[in-house]
Amino acid sequence: MPCGVGSWKAGIDFSTVCTPCGVGLTTATTTATSAADCSLAKWGYRLVKSGATVTGAVQCSAGT
């Protein structure tokens, strides 16, 4: 069972338990298999990175 966009689960199986991405983060597809796949910012957020690795997202300031 696939997870919805914005969540992930390890492996592909019949489990319906998915882990949501962190605040402000989402996935590109419904086939994410790790937290590392949560690498896109939702509207109104910007990515926080350490080198090339996404470590989170923070909300954009009003009007930006």
C-alpha positions as a Python dict, from the first residue, in 0.01 Angstrom:
ca = {
    (1, 'M'): (0, 0, 0),
    (2, 'P'): (151, 334, -98),
    (3, 'C'): (163, 629, 139),
    (4, 'G'): (21, 964, 43),
    (5, 'V'): (243, 1248, -72),
    (6, 'G'): (405, 1397, 239),
    (7, 'S'): (462, 1066, 417),
    (8, 'W'): (682, 757, 389),
    (9, 'K'): (733, 400, 509),
    (10, 'A'): (1027, 162, 488),
    (11, 'G'): (973, -99, 220),
    (12, 'I'): (673, -190, 13),
    (13, 'D'): (411, -406, 184),
    (14, 'F'): (45, -425, 280),
    (15, 'S'): (87, -211, 593),
    (16, 'T'): (-113, 111, 592),
    (17, 'V'): (101, 275, 863),
    (18, 'C'): (295, 567, 718),
    (19, 'T'): (521, 822, 887),
    (20, 'P'): (446, 1187, 804),
    (21, 'C'): (729, 1413, 692),
    (22, 'G'): (847, 1682, 931),
    (23, 'V'): (678, 2022, 955),
    (24, 'G'): (691, 2204, 622),
    (25, 'L'): (834, 1906, 431),
    (26, 'T'): (678, 1682, 169),
    (27, 'T'): (768, 1411, -83),
    (28, 'A'): (754, 1414, -462),
    (29, 'T'): (565, 1083, -493),
    (30, 'T'): (357, 828, -306),
    (31, 'T'): (647, 579, -304),
    (32, 'A'): (881, 738, -46),
    (33, 'T'): (1070, 477, 157),
    (34, 'S'): (1272, 689, 403),
    (35, 'A'): (1272, 1022, 583),
    (36, 'A'): (1540, 1135, 336),
    (37, 'D'): (1267, 1136, 67),
    (38, 'C'): (1103, 1425, 256),
    (39, 'S'): (1323, 1672, 72),
    (40, 'L'): (1077, 1924, -74),
    (41, 'A'): (931, 2229, 98),
    (42, 'K'): (556, 2279, 119),
    (43, 'W'): (411, 2611, 0),
    (44, 'G'): (496, 2883, 252),
    (45, 'Y'): (811, 2707, 379),
    (46, 'R'): (1178, 2710, 283),
    (47, 'L'): (1429, 2430, 320),
    (48, 'V'): (1699, 2425, 585),
    (49, 'K'): (2010, 2238, 473),
    (50, 'S'): (2338, 2119, 618),
    (51, 'G'): (2561, 2095, 314),
    (52, 'A'): (2352, 1910, 54),
    (53, 'T'): (2131, 1736, 315),
    (54, 'V'): (1784, 1870, 396),
    (55, 'T'): (1752, 1895, 774),
    (56, 'G'): (1411, 2062, 799),
    (57, 'A'): (1193, 2351, 685),
    (58, 'V'): (1094, 2683, 834),
    (59, 'Q'): (794, 2896, 759),
    (60, 'C'): (852, 3193, 530),
    (61, 'S'): (796, 3543, 664),
    (62, 'A'): (464, 3710, 582),
    (63, 'G'): (469, 3867, 235),
    (64, 'T'): (764, 3662, 107),
}
